[in-house]
Short mmCIF file of C-alpha atoms and ligand atoms in Angstrom, two decimals:
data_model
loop_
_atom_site.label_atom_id
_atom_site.label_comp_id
_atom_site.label_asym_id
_atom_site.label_seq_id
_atom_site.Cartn_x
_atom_site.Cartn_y
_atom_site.Cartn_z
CA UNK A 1 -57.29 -11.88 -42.60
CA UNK A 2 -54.96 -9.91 -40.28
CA UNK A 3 -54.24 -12.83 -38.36
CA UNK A 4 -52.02 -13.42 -41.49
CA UNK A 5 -53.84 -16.18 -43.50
CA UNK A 6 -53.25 -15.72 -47.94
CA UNK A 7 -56.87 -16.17 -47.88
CA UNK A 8 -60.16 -17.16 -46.27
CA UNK A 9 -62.83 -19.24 -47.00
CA UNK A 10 -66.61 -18.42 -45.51
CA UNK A 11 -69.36 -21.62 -45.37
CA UNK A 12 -70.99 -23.91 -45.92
CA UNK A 13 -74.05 -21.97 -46.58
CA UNK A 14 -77.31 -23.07 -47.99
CA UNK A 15 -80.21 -21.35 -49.72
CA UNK A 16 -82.22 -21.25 -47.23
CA UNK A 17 -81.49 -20.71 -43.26
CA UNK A 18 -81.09 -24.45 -41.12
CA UNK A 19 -80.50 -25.01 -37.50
CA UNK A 20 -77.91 -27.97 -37.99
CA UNK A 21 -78.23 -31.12 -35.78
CA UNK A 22 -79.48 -30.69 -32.40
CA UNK A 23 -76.25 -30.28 -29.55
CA UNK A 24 -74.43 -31.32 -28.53
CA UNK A 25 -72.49 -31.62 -32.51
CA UNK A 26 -69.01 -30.89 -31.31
CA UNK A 27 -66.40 -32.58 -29.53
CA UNK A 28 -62.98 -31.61 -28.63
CA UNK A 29 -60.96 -34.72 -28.50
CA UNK A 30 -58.00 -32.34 -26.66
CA UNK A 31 -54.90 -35.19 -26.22
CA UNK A 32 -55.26 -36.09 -29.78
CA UNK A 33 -55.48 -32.52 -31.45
CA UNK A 34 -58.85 -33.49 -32.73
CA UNK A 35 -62.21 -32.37 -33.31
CA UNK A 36 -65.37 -34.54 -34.23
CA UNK A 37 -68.50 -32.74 -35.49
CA UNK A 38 -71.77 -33.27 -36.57
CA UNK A 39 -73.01 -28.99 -36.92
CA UNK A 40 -75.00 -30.08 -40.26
CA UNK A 41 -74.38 -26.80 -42.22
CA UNK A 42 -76.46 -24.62 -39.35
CA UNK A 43 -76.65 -21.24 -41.20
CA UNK A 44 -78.41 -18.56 -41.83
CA UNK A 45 -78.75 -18.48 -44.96
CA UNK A 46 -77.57 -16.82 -48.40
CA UNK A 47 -79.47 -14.02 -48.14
CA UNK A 48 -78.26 -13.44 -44.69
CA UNK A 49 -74.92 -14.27 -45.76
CA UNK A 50 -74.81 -12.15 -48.56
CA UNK A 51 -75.67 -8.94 -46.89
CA UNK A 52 -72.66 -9.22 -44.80
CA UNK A 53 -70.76 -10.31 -47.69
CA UNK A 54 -71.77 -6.68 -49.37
CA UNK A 55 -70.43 -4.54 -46.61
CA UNK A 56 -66.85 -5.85 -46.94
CA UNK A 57 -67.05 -5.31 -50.87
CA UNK A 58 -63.99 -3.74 -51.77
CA UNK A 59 -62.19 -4.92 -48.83
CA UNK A 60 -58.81 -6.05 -48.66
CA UNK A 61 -58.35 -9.82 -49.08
CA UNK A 62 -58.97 -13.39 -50.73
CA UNK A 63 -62.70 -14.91 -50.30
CA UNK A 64 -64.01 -17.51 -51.42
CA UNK A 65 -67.31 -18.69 -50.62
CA UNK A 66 -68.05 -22.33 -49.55
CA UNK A 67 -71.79 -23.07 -50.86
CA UNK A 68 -74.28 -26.73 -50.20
CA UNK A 69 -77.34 -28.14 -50.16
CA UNK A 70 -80.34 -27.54 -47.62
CA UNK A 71 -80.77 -30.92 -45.94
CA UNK A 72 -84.61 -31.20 -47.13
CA UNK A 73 -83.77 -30.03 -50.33
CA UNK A 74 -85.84 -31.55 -53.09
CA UNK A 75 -83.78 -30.63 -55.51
CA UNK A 76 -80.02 -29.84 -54.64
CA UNK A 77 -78.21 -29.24 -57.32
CA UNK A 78 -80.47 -26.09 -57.65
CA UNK A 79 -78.80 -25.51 -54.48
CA UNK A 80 -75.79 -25.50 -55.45
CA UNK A 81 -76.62 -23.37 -58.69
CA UNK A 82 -78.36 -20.49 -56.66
CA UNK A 83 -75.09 -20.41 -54.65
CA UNK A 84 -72.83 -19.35 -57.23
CA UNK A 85 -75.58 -16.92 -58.76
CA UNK A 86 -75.90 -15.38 -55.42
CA UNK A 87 -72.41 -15.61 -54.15
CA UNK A 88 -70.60 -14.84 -57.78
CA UNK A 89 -69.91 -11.65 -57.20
CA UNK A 90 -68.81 -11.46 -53.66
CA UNK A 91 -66.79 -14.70 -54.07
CA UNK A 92 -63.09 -14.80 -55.43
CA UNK A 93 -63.67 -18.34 -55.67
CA UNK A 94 -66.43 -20.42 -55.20
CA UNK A 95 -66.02 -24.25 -53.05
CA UNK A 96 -68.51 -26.75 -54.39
CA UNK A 97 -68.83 -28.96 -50.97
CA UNK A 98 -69.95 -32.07 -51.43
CA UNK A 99 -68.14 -34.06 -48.94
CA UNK A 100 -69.82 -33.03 -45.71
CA UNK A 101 -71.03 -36.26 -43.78
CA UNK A 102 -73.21 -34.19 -41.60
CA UNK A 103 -76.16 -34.39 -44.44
CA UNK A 104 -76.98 -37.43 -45.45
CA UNK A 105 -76.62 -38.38 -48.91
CA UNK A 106 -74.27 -35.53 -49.90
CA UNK A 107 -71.68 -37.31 -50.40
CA UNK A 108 -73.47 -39.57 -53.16
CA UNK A 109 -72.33 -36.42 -54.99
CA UNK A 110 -68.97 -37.76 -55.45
CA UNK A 111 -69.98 -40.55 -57.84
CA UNK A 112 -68.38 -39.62 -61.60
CA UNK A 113 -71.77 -39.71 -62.54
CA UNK A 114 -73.82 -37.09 -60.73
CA UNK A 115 -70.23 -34.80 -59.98
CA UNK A 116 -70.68 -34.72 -63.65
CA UNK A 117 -74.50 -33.42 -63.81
CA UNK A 118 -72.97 -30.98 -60.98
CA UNK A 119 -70.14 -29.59 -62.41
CA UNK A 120 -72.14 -29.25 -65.54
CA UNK A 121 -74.97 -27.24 -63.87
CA UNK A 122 -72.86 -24.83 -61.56
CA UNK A 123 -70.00 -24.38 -64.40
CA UNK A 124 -73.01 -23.16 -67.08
CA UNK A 125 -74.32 -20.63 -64.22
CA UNK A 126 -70.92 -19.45 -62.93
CA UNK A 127 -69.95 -19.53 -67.02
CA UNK A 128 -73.81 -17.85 -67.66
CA UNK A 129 -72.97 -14.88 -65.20
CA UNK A 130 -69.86 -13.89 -66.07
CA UNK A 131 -71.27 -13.52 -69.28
CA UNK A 132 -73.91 -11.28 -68.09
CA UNK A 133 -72.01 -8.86 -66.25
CA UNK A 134 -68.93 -9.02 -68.55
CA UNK A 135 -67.14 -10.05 -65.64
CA UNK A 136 -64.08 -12.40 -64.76
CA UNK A 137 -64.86 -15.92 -64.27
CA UNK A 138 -64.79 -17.13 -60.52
CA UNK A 139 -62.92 -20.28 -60.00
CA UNK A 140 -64.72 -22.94 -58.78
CA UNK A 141 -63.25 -25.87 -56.86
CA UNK A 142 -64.46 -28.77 -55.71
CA UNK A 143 -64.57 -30.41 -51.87
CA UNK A 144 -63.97 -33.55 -51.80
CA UNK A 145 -63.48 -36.28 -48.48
CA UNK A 146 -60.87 -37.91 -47.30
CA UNK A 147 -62.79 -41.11 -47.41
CA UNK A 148 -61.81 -42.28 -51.13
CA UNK A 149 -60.82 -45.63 -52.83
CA UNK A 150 -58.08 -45.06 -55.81
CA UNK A 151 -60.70 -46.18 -57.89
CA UNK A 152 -62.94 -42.87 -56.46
CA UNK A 153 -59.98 -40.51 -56.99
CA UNK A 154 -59.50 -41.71 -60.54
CA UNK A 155 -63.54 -40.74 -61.26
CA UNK A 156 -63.66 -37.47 -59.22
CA UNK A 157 -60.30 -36.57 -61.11
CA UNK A 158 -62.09 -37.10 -64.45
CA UNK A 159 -65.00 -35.94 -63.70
CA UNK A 160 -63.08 -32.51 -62.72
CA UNK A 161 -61.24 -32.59 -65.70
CA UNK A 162 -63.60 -33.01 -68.58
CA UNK A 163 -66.49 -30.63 -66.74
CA UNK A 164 -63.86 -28.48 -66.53
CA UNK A 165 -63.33 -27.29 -62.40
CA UNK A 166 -60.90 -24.87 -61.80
CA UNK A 167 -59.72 -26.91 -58.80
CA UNK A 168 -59.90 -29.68 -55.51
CA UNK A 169 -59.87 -28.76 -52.07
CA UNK A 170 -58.44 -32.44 -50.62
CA UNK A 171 -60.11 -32.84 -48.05
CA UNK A 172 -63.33 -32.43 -45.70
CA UNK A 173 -63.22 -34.33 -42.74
CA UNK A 174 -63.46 -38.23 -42.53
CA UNK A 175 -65.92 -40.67 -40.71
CA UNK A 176 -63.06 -42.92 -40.06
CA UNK A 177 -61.31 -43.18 -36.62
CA UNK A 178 -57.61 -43.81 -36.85
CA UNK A 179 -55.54 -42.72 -34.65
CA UNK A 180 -58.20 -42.31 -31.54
CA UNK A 181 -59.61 -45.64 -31.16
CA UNK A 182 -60.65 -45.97 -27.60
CA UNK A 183 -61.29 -42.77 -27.17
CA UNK A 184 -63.95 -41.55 -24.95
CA UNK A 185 -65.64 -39.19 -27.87
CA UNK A 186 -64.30 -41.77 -30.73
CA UNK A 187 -68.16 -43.24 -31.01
CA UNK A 188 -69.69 -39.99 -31.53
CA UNK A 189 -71.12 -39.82 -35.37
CA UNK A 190 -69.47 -37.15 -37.39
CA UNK A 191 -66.64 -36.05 -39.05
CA UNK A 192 -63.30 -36.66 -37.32
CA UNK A 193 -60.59 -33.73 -37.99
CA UNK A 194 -57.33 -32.42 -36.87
CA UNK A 195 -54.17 -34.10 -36.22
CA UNK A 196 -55.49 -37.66 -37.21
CA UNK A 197 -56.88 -36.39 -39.99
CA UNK A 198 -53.02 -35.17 -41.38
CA UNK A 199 -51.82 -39.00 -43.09
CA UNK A 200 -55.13 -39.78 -44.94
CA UNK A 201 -55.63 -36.34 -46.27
CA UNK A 202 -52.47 -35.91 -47.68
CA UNK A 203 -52.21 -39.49 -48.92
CA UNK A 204 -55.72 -38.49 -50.68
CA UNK A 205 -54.01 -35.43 -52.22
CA UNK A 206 -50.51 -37.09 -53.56
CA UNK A 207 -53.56 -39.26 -55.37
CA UNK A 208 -55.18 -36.26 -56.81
CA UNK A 209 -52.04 -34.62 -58.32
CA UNK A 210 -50.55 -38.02 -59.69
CA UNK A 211 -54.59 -38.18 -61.43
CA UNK A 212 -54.81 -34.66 -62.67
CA UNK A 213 -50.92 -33.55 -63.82
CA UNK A 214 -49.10 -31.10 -62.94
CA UNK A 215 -51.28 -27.85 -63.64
CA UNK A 216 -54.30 -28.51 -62.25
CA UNK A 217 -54.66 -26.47 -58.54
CA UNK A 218 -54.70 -28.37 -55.61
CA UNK A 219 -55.73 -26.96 -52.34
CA UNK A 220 -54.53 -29.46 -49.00
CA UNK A 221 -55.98 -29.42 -45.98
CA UNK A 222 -56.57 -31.64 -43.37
CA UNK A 223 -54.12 -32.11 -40.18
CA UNK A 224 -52.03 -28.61 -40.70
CA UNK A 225 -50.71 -27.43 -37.13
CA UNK A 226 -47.44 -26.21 -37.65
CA UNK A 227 -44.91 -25.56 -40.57
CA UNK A 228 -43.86 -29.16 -40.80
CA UNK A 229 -47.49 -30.00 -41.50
CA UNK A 230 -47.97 -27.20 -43.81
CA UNK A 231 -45.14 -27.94 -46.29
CA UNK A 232 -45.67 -31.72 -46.29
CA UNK A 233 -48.99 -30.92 -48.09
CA UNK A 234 -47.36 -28.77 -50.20
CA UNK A 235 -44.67 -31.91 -50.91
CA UNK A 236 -48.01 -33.91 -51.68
CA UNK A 237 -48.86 -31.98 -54.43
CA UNK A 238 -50.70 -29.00 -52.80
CA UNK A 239 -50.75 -25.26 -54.42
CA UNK A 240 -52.36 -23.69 -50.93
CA UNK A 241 -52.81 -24.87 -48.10
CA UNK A 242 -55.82 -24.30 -45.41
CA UNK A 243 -56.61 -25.42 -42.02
CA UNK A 244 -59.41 -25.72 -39.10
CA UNK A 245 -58.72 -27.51 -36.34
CA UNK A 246 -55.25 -26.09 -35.77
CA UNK A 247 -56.49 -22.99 -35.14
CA UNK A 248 -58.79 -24.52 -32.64
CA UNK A 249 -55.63 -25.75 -30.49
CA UNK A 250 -53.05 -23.25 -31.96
CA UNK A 251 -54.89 -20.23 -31.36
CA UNK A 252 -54.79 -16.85 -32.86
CA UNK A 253 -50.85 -16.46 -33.49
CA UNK A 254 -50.75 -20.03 -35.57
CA UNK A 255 -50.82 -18.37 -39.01
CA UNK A 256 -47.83 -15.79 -38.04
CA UNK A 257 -45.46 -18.90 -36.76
CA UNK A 258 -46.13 -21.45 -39.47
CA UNK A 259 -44.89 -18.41 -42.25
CA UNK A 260 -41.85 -17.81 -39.50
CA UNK A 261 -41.10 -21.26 -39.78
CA UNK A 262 -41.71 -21.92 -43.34
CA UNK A 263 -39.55 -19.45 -44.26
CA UNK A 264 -36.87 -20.78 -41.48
CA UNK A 265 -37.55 -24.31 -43.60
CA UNK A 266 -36.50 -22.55 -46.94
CA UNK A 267 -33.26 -20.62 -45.62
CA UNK A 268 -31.81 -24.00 -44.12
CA UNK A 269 -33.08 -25.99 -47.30
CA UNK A 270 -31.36 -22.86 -49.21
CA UNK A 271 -34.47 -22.72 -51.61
CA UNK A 272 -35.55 -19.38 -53.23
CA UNK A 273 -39.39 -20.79 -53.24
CA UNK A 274 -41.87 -22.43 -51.66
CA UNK A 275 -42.93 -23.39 -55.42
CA UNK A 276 -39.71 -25.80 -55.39
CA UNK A 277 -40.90 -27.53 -52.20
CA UNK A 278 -44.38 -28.66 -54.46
CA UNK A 279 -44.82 -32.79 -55.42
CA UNK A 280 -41.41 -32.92 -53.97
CA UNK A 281 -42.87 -36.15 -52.07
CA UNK A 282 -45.76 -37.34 -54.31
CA UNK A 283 -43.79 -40.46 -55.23
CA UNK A 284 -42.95 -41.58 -52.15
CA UNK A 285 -47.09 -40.77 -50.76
CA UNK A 286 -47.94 -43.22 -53.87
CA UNK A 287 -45.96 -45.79 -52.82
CA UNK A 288 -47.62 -45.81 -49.35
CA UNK A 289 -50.04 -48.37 -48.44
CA UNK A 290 -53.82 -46.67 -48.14
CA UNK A 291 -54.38 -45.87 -44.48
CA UNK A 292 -56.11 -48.16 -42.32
C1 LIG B 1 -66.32 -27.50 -36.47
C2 LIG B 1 -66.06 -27.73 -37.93
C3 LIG B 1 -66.98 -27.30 -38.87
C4 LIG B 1 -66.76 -27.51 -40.23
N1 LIG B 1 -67.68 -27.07 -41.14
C5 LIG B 1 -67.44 -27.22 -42.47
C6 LIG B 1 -68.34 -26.70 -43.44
O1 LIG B 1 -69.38 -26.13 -43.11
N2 LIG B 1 -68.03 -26.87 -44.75
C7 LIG B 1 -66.88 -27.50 -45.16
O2 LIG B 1 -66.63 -27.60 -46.37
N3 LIG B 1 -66.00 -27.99 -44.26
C8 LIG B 1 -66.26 -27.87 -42.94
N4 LIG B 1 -65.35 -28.37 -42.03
C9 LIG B 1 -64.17 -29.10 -42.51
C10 LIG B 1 -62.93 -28.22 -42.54
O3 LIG B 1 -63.12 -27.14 -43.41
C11 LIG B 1 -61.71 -29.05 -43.00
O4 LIG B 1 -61.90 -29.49 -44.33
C12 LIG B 1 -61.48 -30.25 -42.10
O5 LIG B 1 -61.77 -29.95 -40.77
C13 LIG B 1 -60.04 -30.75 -42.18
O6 LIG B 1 -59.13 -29.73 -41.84
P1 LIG B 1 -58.50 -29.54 -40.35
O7 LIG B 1 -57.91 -30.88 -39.95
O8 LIG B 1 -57.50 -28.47 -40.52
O9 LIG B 1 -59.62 -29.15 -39.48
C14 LIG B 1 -65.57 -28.18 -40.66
C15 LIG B 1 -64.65 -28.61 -39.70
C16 LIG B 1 -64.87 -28.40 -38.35
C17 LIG B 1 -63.85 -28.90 -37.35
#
């Protein structure tokens, strides 16, 4: 938080504690601004999680609380259920992820068909507890991948819309390898993020706001390193913005100079708001071809 991030987001945790995928699950692909991994959700925990979650209650700050599926889970939308019962009320919002690639079969999640069992499930609980404990009503949003056919976007969109999410996160990382073919860590399975992540990402997320209108939040991430990347999502339809693998080659100070330089963008653009800069280049995104 006082690195100057809006807000942070904790996860992916699962029920129950998990090791991950044996190492080595991470590779730095340095010249390209790129990370692959394959970590498989290695946590320990809710309970674990929530503890620590407890002692910054009352804390300064935006949390949400990214929750998944144990990968020998018999049953995962439970999974997903006992996250937001657990993680309700330490959570400002809750992330749905089902767009890891790291577990297999998660990402069957996606299909308008069982995202609508989902959504159903964890919006009753979420909907259930607030209830309870006369409480506000956490916003939930959904994780979605990169790796999506307009055909996809249309169901996930509807699917979001009639079970009623509060929002998208566009995107997780992608299993395709644009942009470092050749490479000497390109063949390693995983999920491919960073800088070659930035063009399908935010093609993906033009996609979602042309699909859901113009109220519906959108959070964009995938490929942000600098101010340049940050407002382009916002220009492809994103309300916030988030980022990983920037931070991973920008270091520590990367939060402080992509505000310095988004507010350097909106003096020379002579705009009051960063609100102003939002969809500003959805149109021309849809008129793209899909990437490769
Ligand atoms: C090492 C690593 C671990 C990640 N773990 C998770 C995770 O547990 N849950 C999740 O939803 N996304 C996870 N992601 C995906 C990021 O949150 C983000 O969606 C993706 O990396 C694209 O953003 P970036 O290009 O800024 O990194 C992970 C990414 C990296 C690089």
């Amino acid at each position: 938080m006082r690195l100057g991030f809006g807000f942070v987001e904790v996860g992916t945790l699962t029920p129950r504690p998990q090791e991950g995928n044996p190492l080595p699950r991470l590779f730095r692909l340095v010249d390209k601004r790129a990370v692959i991994n394959r970590l498989g959700f290695n946590n320990d925990g809710h309970a674990d999680a929530a503890e620590r979650l407890a002692a910054r209650a009352g804390k300064m700050g935006i949390v949400g609380v990214n929750i998944g599926a144990n990968k020998d889970s018999p049953d995962r939308i439970a999974d997903y259920v006992e996250g937001v019962n657990v993680f309700e009320s330490f959570a400002d919002y809750l992330a749905v992820n089902i767009s890891s690639p790291n577990t297999p079969g998660l990402r069957s999640l996606q299909s308008g068909e069982d995202l609508g069992k989902l959504l159903k499930a964890v919006v009753a609980a979420r909907n259930g507890y607030a209830a309870i404990t006369a409480t506000n009503r956490k916003p939930i949003f959904v994780k979605v991948a990169p790796d999506l056919t307009e055909d996809q976007i249309e169901e996930i969109a509807d699917a979001a819309r009639d079970r009623r999410a509060d929002g998208l996160i566009v995107a997780n990382t992608t299993l395709a390898r644009d942009g470092v073919e050749g490479h000497r860590h390109a063949g390693e399975a995983g999920g491919l993020s960073g800088r070659p992540l930035m063009r399908r990402s935010t093609w993906v997320l033009a996609r979602f706001r042309r699909a859901l209108g113009p109220d519906f939040p959108l959070i964009g991430v995938g490929g942000v390193e600098d101010a340049r990347t940050a407002i382009m999502k916002i220009e492809a339809g994103a309300d916030l913005v988030q980022l990983y693998t920037g931070l991973v080659y920008g270091g520590p100070h990367l939060p402080a100079r992509i505000l310095k330089g988004m507010l350097r963008v909106l003096d020379i653009a002579d705009v009051d708001s960063i609100t102003e800069l939002r969809d500003r280049r959805v149109d021309d995104l849809l008129a793209a071809p899909p990437p490769a």
